[in-house]
Short mmCIF file of C-alpha atoms and ligand atoms in Angstrom, two decimals:
data_model
loop_
_atom_site.label_atom_id
_atom_site.label_comp_id
_atom_site.label_asym_id
_atom_site.label_seq_id
_atom_site.Cartn_x
_atom_site.Cartn_y
_atom_site.Cartn_z
CA MET A 1059 -66.63 14.34 -28.03
CA LYS A 1060 -65.60 10.97 -30.15
CA LEU A 1061 -67.55 8.08 -30.32
CA GLY A 1062 -65.58 4.65 -30.76
CA LEU A 1063 -66.74 1.95 -33.15
CA THR A 1064 -69.15 -0.29 -30.84
CA ALA A 1065 -70.51 2.92 -30.05
CA GLN A 1066 -71.38 4.58 -33.76
CA LEU A 1067 -72.31 1.03 -34.12
CA SER A 1068 -75.15 1.03 -31.64
CA LEU A 1069 -76.26 5.03 -32.62
CA VAL A 1070 -77.18 3.20 -36.49
CA LEU A 1071 -79.31 0.08 -34.28
CA LEU A 1072 -80.84 2.92 -33.01
CA LEU A 1073 -81.72 5.20 -35.72
CA LEU A 1074 -82.26 1.56 -37.54
CA VAL A 1075 -84.49 1.24 -34.44
CA GLY A 1076 -86.11 4.14 -34.82
CA VAL A 1077 -87.12 3.16 -38.85
CA ALA A 1078 -88.35 -0.02 -37.60
CA LEU A 1079 -90.65 1.62 -34.81
CA GLY A 1080 -91.81 3.61 -37.86
CA ALA A 1081 -92.39 1.36 -40.26
CA ALA A 1082 -94.73 -0.87 -37.64
CA LEU A 1083 -96.34 2.56 -36.90
CA VAL A 1084 -96.97 2.74 -40.66
CA SER A 1085 -98.13 -1.21 -40.69
CA MET A 1086 -100.50 -0.58 -37.40
CA ARG A 1087 -101.66 2.63 -39.34
CA VAL A 1088 -101.16 5.01 -37.77
CA GLU A 1089 -100.98 8.34 -39.88
CA LEU A 1090 -97.57 8.46 -41.88
CA ARG A 1091 -97.34 12.03 -40.70
CA TRP A 1092 -97.28 10.77 -36.76
CA ALA A 1093 -95.13 8.26 -37.18
CA ILE A 1094 -91.99 9.70 -38.25
CA PRO A 1095 -91.17 12.46 -35.88
CA ILE A 1096 -92.56 9.59 -33.29
CA ALA A 1097 -89.93 7.34 -34.90
CA LEU A 1098 -87.67 10.13 -34.93
CA ILE A 1099 -88.21 11.22 -31.27
CA VAL A 1100 -87.91 7.32 -30.02
CA ALA A 1101 -84.77 6.69 -31.62
CA ALA A 1102 -83.82 10.52 -30.00
CA LEU A 1103 -84.57 9.36 -26.40
CA LEU A 1104 -82.97 5.79 -26.94
CA THR A 1105 -79.68 7.49 -28.46
CA SER A 1106 -79.52 9.86 -25.55
CA LEU A 1107 -79.97 7.02 -22.95
CA VAL A 1108 -76.21 4.65 -24.91
CA THR A 1109 -74.70 7.65 -25.65
CA ARG A 1110 -74.46 8.70 -21.59
CA SER A 1111 -73.76 5.31 -20.56
CA LEU A 1112 -70.92 5.14 -22.18
CA THR A 1113 -69.72 7.86 -21.12
CA ALA A 1114 -70.29 7.34 -18.26
CA THR A 1115 -68.31 3.56 -18.33
CA THR A 1116 -65.75 5.66 -21.35
CA THR A 1117 -64.81 7.68 -18.41
CA HIS A 1118 -64.71 5.21 -15.48
CA LEU A 1119 -62.34 3.17 -18.10
CA THR A 1120 -59.92 6.73 -18.85
CA GLU A 1121 -59.68 6.56 -14.46
CA VAL A 1122 -58.84 2.88 -14.01
CA ALA A 1123 -56.18 3.54 -17.15
CA ARG A 1124 -54.52 6.45 -15.67
CA ALA A 1125 -53.91 5.30 -12.28
CA MET A 1126 -52.24 2.51 -13.99
CA ALA A 1127 -49.72 4.54 -15.73
CA ASP A 1128 -49.16 6.25 -12.45
CA GLY A 1129 -48.14 3.10 -11.31
CA ASP A 1130 -50.98 1.95 -9.69
CA LEU A 1131 -51.56 -1.19 -10.71
CA SER A 1132 -54.26 -3.09 -8.60
CA VAL A 1133 -56.70 -1.59 -9.82
CA ARG A 1134 -59.14 -3.32 -11.95
CA ALA A 1135 -62.05 -1.58 -14.45
CA ARG A 1136 -64.47 -4.64 -13.54
CA VAL A 1137 -66.58 -2.74 -16.43
CA PRO A 1138 -70.49 -5.30 -16.11
CA LYS A 1139 -70.80 -8.00 -18.64
CA SER A 1140 -73.52 -6.25 -19.90
CA SER A 1141 -72.08 -2.41 -21.02
CA GLN A 1142 -70.79 -2.60 -24.47
CA LEU A 1143 -67.13 -1.72 -23.56
CA ALA A 1144 -66.83 -5.05 -21.28
CA PRO A 1145 -64.23 -6.22 -23.32
CA LEU A 1146 -62.37 -2.90 -24.03
CA GLY A 1147 -62.43 -3.98 -19.28
CA ALA A 1148 -61.39 -6.89 -19.56
CA VAL A 1149 -58.34 -6.27 -21.92
CA LEU A 1150 -57.34 -3.28 -19.27
CA ASP A 1151 -57.82 -5.81 -16.17
CA LEU A 1152 -55.19 -8.47 -17.96
CA LEU A 1153 -52.89 -6.39 -19.44
CA ALA A 1154 -52.39 -5.11 -15.46
CA THR A 1155 -52.38 -8.58 -14.15
CA ASN A 1156 -49.61 -8.97 -16.16
CA LEU A 1157 -48.31 -5.62 -15.87
CA SER A 1158 -47.75 -6.54 -12.16
CA SER A 1159 -46.80 -10.35 -12.55
CA THR A 1160 -43.56 -8.76 -15.00
CA LEU A 1161 -43.02 -5.86 -12.36
CA ALA A 1162 -43.07 -8.99 -9.60
CA GLU A 1163 -40.92 -11.16 -11.30
CA LEU A 1164 -38.73 -8.31 -12.37
CA THR A 1165 -38.54 -7.48 -8.60
CA SER A 1166 -37.31 -10.54 -7.91
CA GLU A 1167 -34.57 -11.06 -10.10
CA ARG A 1168 -33.07 -7.19 -9.88
CA ASP A 1169 -32.93 -8.43 -5.91
CA LYS A 1170 -31.54 -11.58 -6.10
CA MET A 1171 -29.10 -9.98 -8.80
CA SER A 1172 -28.17 -7.28 -5.41
CA SER A 1173 -28.62 -10.03 -2.61
CA ILE A 1174 -26.14 -11.88 -5.21
CA LEU A 1175 -23.57 -8.70 -5.34
CA GLU A 1176 -23.76 -7.55 -2.15
CA SER A 1177 -22.31 -11.26 -0.81
CA MET A 1178 -19.77 -11.49 -3.81
CA ARG A 1179 -16.22 -11.75 -2.06
CA GLU A 1180 -15.05 -10.26 -5.11
CA GLY A 1181 -15.40 -5.98 -6.00
CA VAL A 1182 -17.80 -5.64 -9.04
CA MET A 1183 -18.06 -2.05 -10.43
CA LEU A 1184 -20.25 -1.70 -13.32
CA LEU A 1185 -19.33 1.31 -15.59
CA ASP A 1186 -21.81 2.93 -18.25
CA THR A 1187 -19.95 3.35 -21.99
CA GLU A 1188 -19.73 6.78 -20.81
CA GLY A 1189 -17.14 5.60 -18.22
CA ARG A 1190 -19.88 6.86 -15.34
CA ILE A 1191 -20.41 4.27 -12.43
CA ARG A 1192 -23.56 2.94 -12.32
CA HIS A 1193 -22.87 -0.08 -9.67
CA LEU A 1194 -20.15 -0.93 -7.39
CA ASN A 1195 -20.37 -3.83 -4.01
CA PRO A 1196 -19.77 -3.57 -0.44
CA ALA A 1197 -16.87 -6.15 -1.75
CA LEU A 1198 -15.16 -3.08 -3.39
CA ARG A 1199 -15.63 -0.30 -1.30
CA GLU A 1200 -13.46 -1.85 1.40
CA MET A 1201 -11.04 -3.17 -1.46
CA LEU A 1202 -10.91 -0.23 -2.38
CA TRP A 1203 -11.42 2.44 0.35
CA ILE A 1204 -14.50 3.74 -1.32
CA GLN A 1205 -16.17 5.42 1.44
CA ASN A 1206 -19.14 8.32 -0.63
CA ASP A 1207 -20.90 7.65 -2.66
CA VAL A 1208 -19.32 7.83 -5.98
CA GLU A 1209 -22.14 6.50 -8.68
CA GLY A 1210 -22.40 8.39 -10.81
CA SER A 1211 -18.91 9.74 -10.85
CA THR A 1212 -16.41 8.30 -13.31
CA LEU A 1213 -13.58 6.09 -12.24
CA LEU A 1214 -10.99 8.53 -12.26
CA GLU A 1215 -13.26 10.90 -9.60
CA ALA A 1216 -13.96 7.98 -7.72
CA VAL A 1217 -10.56 6.19 -7.51
CA ARG A 1218 -7.02 7.25 -7.78
CA GLN A 1219 -5.20 4.57 -9.48
CA SER A 1220 -3.42 4.73 -11.84
CA GLU A 1221 -3.17 1.49 -12.93
CA LEU A 1222 -6.40 0.89 -12.88
CA HIS A 1223 -7.14 4.16 -14.51
CA ALA A 1224 -4.53 2.67 -17.44
CA LEU A 1225 -5.94 -1.00 -17.74
CA LEU A 1226 -9.85 0.21 -18.35
CA ALA A 1227 -8.25 3.21 -21.36
CA LEU A 1228 -5.97 0.02 -22.58
CA ALA A 1229 -9.43 -1.57 -22.98
CA ARG A 1230 -12.08 1.13 -23.89
CA ARG A 1231 -9.15 1.35 -26.91
CA THR A 1232 -9.18 -2.54 -28.20
CA LEU A 1233 -12.62 -2.96 -27.15
CA ASP A 1234 -11.49 -6.30 -25.80
CA ALA A 1235 -12.37 -8.06 -22.30
CA GLN A 1236 -8.23 -6.57 -19.90
CA ARG A 1237 -6.72 -8.37 -17.29
CA GLY A 1238 -4.23 -7.08 -14.85
CA GLU A 1239 -3.20 -6.51 -11.36
CA ILE A 1240 -3.00 -3.81 -9.47
CA GLU A 1241 -1.60 -2.53 -5.80
CA VAL A 1242 -3.92 -0.85 -3.54
CA ARG A 1243 -1.66 1.13 -0.90
CA GLY A 1244 -3.21 2.39 2.58
CA LEU A 1245 -3.42 0.92 5.84
CA LYS A 1246 -4.65 -2.61 4.48
CA PRO A 1247 -1.75 -2.85 1.38
CA ARG A 1248 -3.52 -5.19 -1.26
CA VAL A 1249 -2.79 -6.97 -4.69
CA LEU A 1250 -5.86 -7.03 -6.74
CA LEU A 1251 -6.29 -9.04 -10.10
CA VAL A 1252 -9.17 -6.75 -11.92
CA GLN A 1253 -11.12 -8.33 -14.79
CA VAL A 1254 -12.21 -6.00 -17.35
CA GLN A 1255 -15.01 -6.57 -19.72
CA PRO A 1256 -16.85 -5.11 -21.83
CA VAL A 1257 -20.92 -5.95 -21.63
CA PRO A 1258 -22.92 -5.19 -25.25
CA GLU A 1259 -24.37 -2.23 -25.07
CA GLN A 1260 -23.91 -1.61 -21.27
CA GLY A 1261 -20.65 -0.73 -20.58
CA TRP A 1262 -18.09 -1.71 -18.72
CA LEU A 1263 -17.93 -4.65 -15.65
CA LEU A 1264 -14.64 -4.96 -13.42
CA VAL A 1265 -14.14 -7.34 -11.57
CA PHE A 1266 -11.40 -7.39 -8.73
CA PHE A 1267 -10.09 -10.29 -7.14
CA ASP A 1268 -8.02 -10.08 -3.69
CA VAL A 1269 -5.03 -12.36 -4.63
CA THR A 1270 -2.82 -10.10 -2.02
CA GLU A 1271 -2.58 -14.21 0.55
CA MET A 1272 -2.01 -15.80 -2.89
CA ARG A 1273 0.93 -13.30 -3.56
CA ARG A 1274 2.45 -13.59 -0.62
CA LEU A 1275 2.16 -17.42 -0.09
CA GLU A 1276 3.97 -17.62 -3.90
CA GLY A 1277 6.74 -15.22 -1.98
CA MET A 1278 7.26 -17.08 0.96
CA ARG A 1279 7.36 -20.11 -1.55
CA ARG A 1280 10.10 -18.39 -3.88
CA ASP A 1281 12.36 -17.54 -0.57
CA PHE A 1282 12.12 -20.83 0.66
CA VAL A 1283 13.10 -22.47 -2.70
CA ALA A 1284 15.80 -19.45 -3.02
CA ASN A 1285 17.30 -20.09 1.13
CA VAL A 1286 17.34 -24.36 0.33
CA SER A 1287 19.19 -23.37 -2.73
CA HIS A 1288 21.69 -21.24 -1.14
CA GLU A 1289 22.12 -23.42 2.40
CA LEU A 1290 22.56 -26.54 -0.20
CA ARG A 1291 25.27 -24.50 -1.74
CA THR A 1292 27.33 -24.41 0.10
CA PRO A 1293 28.06 -27.89 1.71
CA VAL A 1294 27.68 -29.40 -1.39
CA ALA A 1295 30.82 -26.48 -2.80
CA SER A 1296 32.57 -27.75 0.21
CA ILE A 1297 32.23 -31.41 -0.65
CA HIS A 1298 33.24 -31.17 -3.60
CA SER A 1299 36.00 -29.04 -3.90
CA ALA A 1300 37.28 -31.17 -0.89
CA ALA A 1301 36.98 -34.09 -3.00
CA GLU A 1302 38.52 -32.28 -5.92
CA THR A 1303 41.95 -31.36 -3.73
CA LEU A 1304 41.99 -34.99 -2.70
CA MET A 1305 41.74 -35.81 -6.07
CA SER A 1306 44.96 -33.30 -7.28
CA GLY A 1307 47.02 -35.05 -4.62
CA ALA A 1308 46.45 -34.24 -0.98
CA LYS A 1309 45.37 -37.84 -0.22
CA GLU A 1310 49.29 -38.69 -0.98
CA ASP A 1311 49.76 -37.18 2.45
CA PRO A 1312 48.10 -38.34 5.45
CA LYS A 1313 47.13 -35.66 7.38
CA ALA A 1314 46.15 -33.30 4.56
CA ALA A 1315 43.57 -36.88 3.50
CA ALA A 1316 42.36 -36.68 6.70
CA ARG A 1317 42.10 -32.54 6.96
CA PHE A 1318 40.16 -33.40 3.56
CA ILE A 1319 37.56 -36.50 4.70
CA GLU A 1320 36.75 -34.46 7.35
CA ILE A 1321 35.29 -31.26 5.16
CA ILE A 1322 33.48 -33.98 3.73
CA ASP A 1323 32.11 -36.51 6.70
CA ARG A 1324 31.18 -32.69 8.27
CA ASN A 1325 29.40 -31.47 5.02
CA ALA A 1326 27.45 -34.31 4.25
CA ILE A 1327 26.08 -34.74 7.92
CA ARG A 1328 24.65 -30.68 7.15
CA LEU A 1329 23.01 -32.17 4.42
CA ARG A 1330 21.72 -34.97 5.73
CA ASP A 1331 20.37 -32.81 8.63
CA LEU A 1332 18.62 -30.15 5.99
CA VAL A 1333 17.34 -32.73 4.60
CA GLU A 1334 15.76 -34.75 7.20
CA ASP A 1335 14.39 -30.98 8.40
CA LEU A 1336 13.08 -30.24 5.11
CA LEU A 1337 11.23 -33.85 4.82
CA SER A 1338 9.81 -33.37 8.44
CA LEU A 1339 8.39 -29.53 7.92
CA SER A 1340 7.12 -31.38 4.20
CA SER A 1341 5.22 -33.47 5.65
CA ILE A 1342 4.36 -31.98 8.76
CA GLU A 1343 3.12 -28.80 6.73
CA SER A 1344 1.23 -31.51 4.33
CA GLY A 1345 -0.85 -33.01 6.55
CA ALA A 1346 1.16 -36.59 5.61
CA PHE A 1347 2.00 -36.48 9.56
CA ARG A 1348 -1.13 -37.22 11.44
CA LEU A 1349 -0.97 -37.38 14.78
CA GLN A 1350 -1.33 -40.43 16.99
CA ARG A 1351 -2.42 -39.23 20.67
CA GLU A 1352 -1.80 -40.51 23.49
CA GLN A 1353 -1.80 -40.16 27.50
CA LEU A 1354 1.53 -39.32 28.09
CA GLU A 1355 3.01 -39.37 31.48
CA LEU A 1356 6.31 -35.86 31.15
CA ARG A 1357 8.59 -36.84 33.88
CA PRO A 1358 9.66 -40.31 33.02
CA PHE A 1359 9.04 -39.28 28.84
CA LEU A 1360 11.76 -36.87 30.50
CA GLN A 1361 13.79 -38.98 32.55
CA GLN A 1362 13.69 -41.16 29.60
CA HIS A 1363 14.37 -38.93 26.48
CA LEU A 1364 17.26 -37.42 28.34
CA LYS A 1365 19.60 -39.92 28.16
CA MET A 1366 20.21 -39.38 24.79
CA PHE A 1367 21.79 -35.74 25.37
CA GLU A 1368 23.72 -36.60 28.33
CA GLY A 1369 26.41 -37.54 26.16
CA ARG A 1370 26.77 -33.80 25.05
CA ALA A 1371 25.58 -32.08 28.05
CA ARG A 1372 28.45 -33.90 29.85
CA GLU A 1373 31.64 -32.17 27.15
CA ARG A 1374 30.32 -29.18 27.15
CA ARG A 1375 29.73 -29.12 30.53
CA ILE A 1376 26.07 -28.20 31.38
CA ARG A 1377 23.79 -29.50 33.61
CA LEU A 1378 20.40 -30.89 32.91
CA GLU A 1379 17.89 -30.30 35.41
CA VAL A 1380 14.10 -32.13 35.12
CA ASN A 1381 11.64 -30.36 37.33
CA THR A 1382 8.15 -31.44 37.23
CA PRO A 1383 5.66 -30.93 39.40
CA ASP A 1384 4.08 -33.77 40.93
CA ASP A 1385 0.52 -33.42 40.31
CA LEU A 1386 0.95 -32.43 36.84
CA PRO A 1387 -1.50 -33.81 34.71
CA PRO A 1388 -0.58 -36.18 31.46
CA LEU A 1389 -0.33 -34.72 28.39
CA ASP A 1390 -2.51 -35.62 25.77
CA VAL A 1391 0.39 -36.07 22.51
CA ASP A 1392 2.15 -37.82 19.74
CA SER A 1393 5.14 -38.60 21.83
CA ARG A 1394 7.10 -38.97 18.50
CA ALA A 1395 6.27 -35.41 17.86
CA LEU A 1396 7.24 -33.56 21.40
CA GLU A 1397 10.31 -35.98 21.28
CA HIS A 1398 10.94 -34.31 18.02
CA ALA A 1399 9.88 -30.84 19.57
CA VAL A 1400 11.42 -31.35 22.69
CA SER A 1401 15.18 -32.62 21.08
CA ASN A 1402 15.51 -29.63 19.12
CA LEU A 1403 14.65 -27.22 22.09
CA ILE A 1404 16.97 -29.00 24.46
CA ASP A 1405 19.39 -29.40 21.05
CA ASN A 1406 19.45 -25.66 21.12
CA ALA A 1407 19.84 -25.31 24.77
CA LEU A 1408 23.47 -27.22 24.14
CA LYS A 1409 24.64 -25.53 21.40
CA TYR A 1410 24.03 -21.99 21.69
CA THR A 1411 24.65 -21.94 25.64
CA ARG A 1412 27.90 -21.19 26.53
CA GLU A 1413 30.02 -24.33 28.56
CA GLY A 1414 29.11 -24.63 32.05
CA ASP A 1415 25.78 -23.21 31.79
CA ARG A 1416 22.80 -24.91 33.07
CA VAL A 1417 18.84 -25.65 31.41
CA GLU A 1418 16.57 -26.75 33.27
CA ILE A 1419 13.16 -28.33 31.76
CA SER A 1420 10.38 -28.13 33.74
CA GLY A 1421 6.16 -28.30 33.28
CA ARG A 1422 3.78 -26.35 34.68
CA PRO A 1423 -0.39 -26.90 34.95
CA LEU A 1424 -2.02 -23.81 33.01
CA GLY A 1425 -6.03 -24.02 32.86
CA ALA A 1426 -6.70 -27.12 29.98
CA MET A 1427 -3.03 -26.87 28.98
CA VAL A 1428 0.83 -28.83 30.16
CA GLU A 1429 3.56 -26.22 30.58
CA LEU A 1430 6.40 -27.46 29.23
CA ARG A 1431 9.90 -24.71 29.36
CA VAL A 1432 13.45 -25.56 28.59
CA ALA A 1433 15.37 -22.47 30.58
CA ASP A 1434 18.46 -21.83 29.57
CA SER A 1435 21.45 -19.73 31.28
CA GLY A 1436 22.95 -19.15 28.19
CA PRO A 1437 23.65 -15.35 26.51
CA GLY A 1438 20.05 -14.92 25.46
CA ILE A 1439 18.34 -13.15 22.51
CA ALA A 1440 18.80 -9.64 21.39
CA PRO A 1441 14.69 -8.21 21.94
CA GLU A 1442 14.48 -8.09 17.98
CA HIS A 1443 14.79 -11.18 17.62
CA LEU A 1444 12.68 -12.61 19.27
CA SER A 1445 9.90 -12.70 17.34
CA ARG A 1446 11.06 -13.94 14.47
CA VAL A 1447 13.02 -16.97 15.85
CA PHE A 1448 10.70 -19.47 14.52
CA GLU A 1449 10.43 -18.60 11.23
CA ARG A 1450 12.08 -21.07 8.90
CA PHE A 1451 16.21 -20.23 8.30
CA TYR A 1452 16.03 -17.58 10.68
CA ARG A 1453 18.96 -17.21 12.76
CA VAL A 1454 20.69 -15.27 14.88
CA ASP A 1455 24.23 -15.39 13.76
CA LYS A 1456 23.78 -17.39 10.87
CA GLY A 1457 27.90 -18.05 11.10
CA ARG A 1458 27.57 -19.32 14.50
CA SER A 1459 24.41 -21.32 13.73
CA ARG A 1460 26.02 -22.78 10.96
CA GLY A 1461 29.51 -23.58 13.23
CA VAL A 1462 27.48 -25.65 15.42
CA GLY A 1463 25.75 -27.33 12.93
CA GLY A 1464 22.29 -25.13 12.90
CA THR A 1465 19.94 -25.51 9.70
CA GLY A 1466 17.04 -22.61 10.90
CA LEU A 1467 14.53 -24.99 10.62
CA GLY A 1468 14.47 -26.86 14.28
CA LEU A 1469 12.45 -24.09 15.66
CA SER A 1470 9.85 -23.73 12.77
CA ILE A 1471 9.33 -27.91 13.23
CA VAL A 1472 8.92 -26.77 16.92
CA LYS A 1473 5.91 -24.02 16.23
CA HIS A 1474 4.29 -26.89 13.12
CA LEU A 1475 4.30 -29.77 15.83
CA VAL A 1476 2.99 -28.26 18.78
CA GLU A 1477 0.16 -26.14 16.30
CA ALA A 1478 -1.03 -29.12 15.08
CA HIS A 1479 -1.83 -30.14 19.09
CA GLY A 1480 -3.23 -26.99 19.82
CA GLY A 1481 -0.98 -25.63 21.37
CA SER A 1482 1.34 -22.71 21.05
CA VAL A 1483 4.96 -21.89 21.62
CA GLY A 1484 7.25 -18.64 22.66
CA VAL A 1485 10.43 -17.61 24.36
CA GLU A 1486 11.25 -15.33 26.92
CA SER A 1487 14.85 -13.66 27.33
CA GLU A 1488 16.92 -10.96 27.57
CA LEU A 1489 20.18 -10.68 26.02
CA GLY A 1490 22.78 -12.06 28.20
CA ALA A 1491 20.69 -13.47 30.78
CA GLY A 1492 19.24 -16.79 29.77
CA ALA A 1493 16.60 -18.15 26.82
CA THR A 1494 13.24 -19.96 28.12
CA PHE A 1495 10.91 -21.68 25.06
CA TRP A 1496 8.22 -22.65 26.49
CA LEU A 1497 5.40 -24.94 24.83
CA ARG A 1498 1.61 -24.86 25.51
CA LEU A 1499 0.23 -28.33 24.88
CA PRO A 1500 -2.86 -30.26 26.01
CA ALA A 1501 -3.03 -31.62 29.34
CA ARG A 1502 -5.84 -35.13 29.00
CA ARG A 1503 -8.41 -34.18 30.94
CA PRO A 1504 -9.12 -36.52 33.82
CA ALA A 1505 -11.27 -39.49 33.04
CA ARG A 1506 -13.83 -38.11 35.01
CA ALA A 1507 -14.19 -35.05 33.32
CA GLN A 1508 -14.82 -36.65 29.88
CA VAL A 1509 -17.89 -39.36 31.10
CA LEU A 1510 -19.67 -36.36 32.94
CA GLU A 1511 -19.38 -34.24 29.13
CA ARG A 1512 -19.61 -37.89 27.17
CA ASP A 1513 -22.95 -37.64 28.98
CA SER A 1514 -24.09 -34.50 29.22
CA ALA A 1515 -24.15 -34.18 25.50
CA GLU A 1516 -26.36 -37.46 24.94
CA ALA A 1517 -28.66 -36.02 27.82
CA PRO A 1518 -31.51 -34.90 25.52
CA PRO A 1519 -32.02 -31.02 26.54
CA ALA A 1520 -33.71 -30.66 29.53
CA SER A 1521 -37.23 -29.36 29.62
N1 ADP B 1374 18.33 -21.68 23.84
C1 ADP B 1374 19.13 -20.30 22.33
N2 ADP B 1374 19.76 -19.69 23.17
C2 ADP B 1374 20.58 -18.68 22.67
N3 ADP B 1374 19.87 -18.44 20.97
C3 ADP B 1374 18.81 -19.70 20.86
C4 ADP B 1374 18.86 -20.84 21.32
N4 ADP B 1374 18.07 -21.41 20.20
C5 ADP B 1374 17.53 -20.58 19.67
N5 ADP B 1374 18.25 -19.74 19.29
C6 ADP B 1374 18.93 -19.10 18.05
O1 ADP B 1374 17.14 -19.24 17.09
C7 ADP B 1374 18.21 -19.50 15.80
C8 ADP B 1374 16.86 -20.58 15.73
O2 ADP B 1374 16.78 -21.77 15.69
P1 ADP B 1374 16.69 -23.45 14.82
O3 ADP B 1374 15.38 -22.87 14.32
O4 ADP B 1374 16.42 -24.22 16.02
O5 ADP B 1374 17.80 -22.74 14.24
P2 ADP B 1374 19.21 -23.59 14.26
O6 ADP B 1374 19.88 -24.34 15.58
O7 ADP B 1374 19.29 -24.58 12.89
O8 ADP B 1374 20.36 -22.54 14.14
C9 ADP B 1374 19.13 -20.42 16.06
O9 ADP B 1374 20.21 -19.91 14.83
C10 ADP B 1374 19.61 -18.44 17.28
O10 ADP B 1374 20.50 -18.29 16.26
MG1 MG B 1375 17.96 -25.64 16.33
#
């Protein structure tokens, strides 16, 4: 059996004790021939006693060390202080204590990292140096439609996306970060911005940002600018060519001059309307238009407001009727916004319906809202256009709309204004059977309900 340095020292010490004892016996005049064997026997007995105790402690320490190696860091050697192996036991215990606190720190760090990864909206994937997936978070699973367990497989096996593979291949070739956009088709098409980043000695980190909405908005803005430019170009070109014709001699002919001046005037009005509509739209969209809500009785408001349209209605022999019940609750709206919205609807009804038609403006209570309906008996709108007429620049018949001075922005302004109040808009129509546009706007709650609500909000909770 192998003994440690301390144990060997102990043995030497015991031998020395034996020799000393022998010497003592000699000095006590015990016959020399007995003294040596006695001393040796005592030394041997003492040695065996110490060796046995050392062996037991060593076995205990070995067991404790093995338990620790097997992962149980809660065991402690607790060797008695009197034992020669006590320092070794103490070191072993300290080692276990330090190891378990390091392990606890590492575990909490890992938990923190994984909860961050789990809750991230960005997709994250870690590939090892071989290109095998080591980790991917739930956001990425959703983005790339990955349902099965792909950890351990290669990117190629897990994701069928050639642009993504090309991006990773480029990063691996250049050993540098790369960034690119990929399009994911399927039920929910998306545009993802991918950043591939080398991670020293680990592999590659891929971060995916969903930029679908951003790209959609950019597309809308591009379309909007293109539409605006297109809409502006036509009247500007008409004004320019009319002015040129006038300058190149038409001004000498009073009849022709009057015609070209009228063209200039009509197109200048179109430009003005377009610019005004664009300004309204941009001020509502940018939030610069602040609603000033007030209590507004619908019937007097309509009677007053319709006066503006009487002349035009008479001209086209269109009957304008107002129909609201007596008990209609007042509205809780911004009167300028309502005026703007209602004007657009009546303007459309007067523009797009035939001469001799009828336009009825009515109101009815609808829960906490009031529904305002503008119904005409005109040509109506075909079903395929119904869901789109509230879009910017959408016109069922472009030529006809321009002919009657339309910008294609009126209904989108109406929608924005009503939605800013927390309301909604819609249209019901059948081709050839008229169209009914409706706005649902919040009604002013009766004062009693408001008081009750305030009281219940202020009252302490019932115990
Ligand atoms: N009362 C209506 N009857 C039939 N079509 C209508 C009516 N109101 C609107 N529309 C259709 O909806 C389109 C969008 O209306 P709007 O946004 O007000 O634009 P604009 O009046 O400038 O053309 C119109 O071009 C027209 O085709
Ligand atoms: Mg209009």
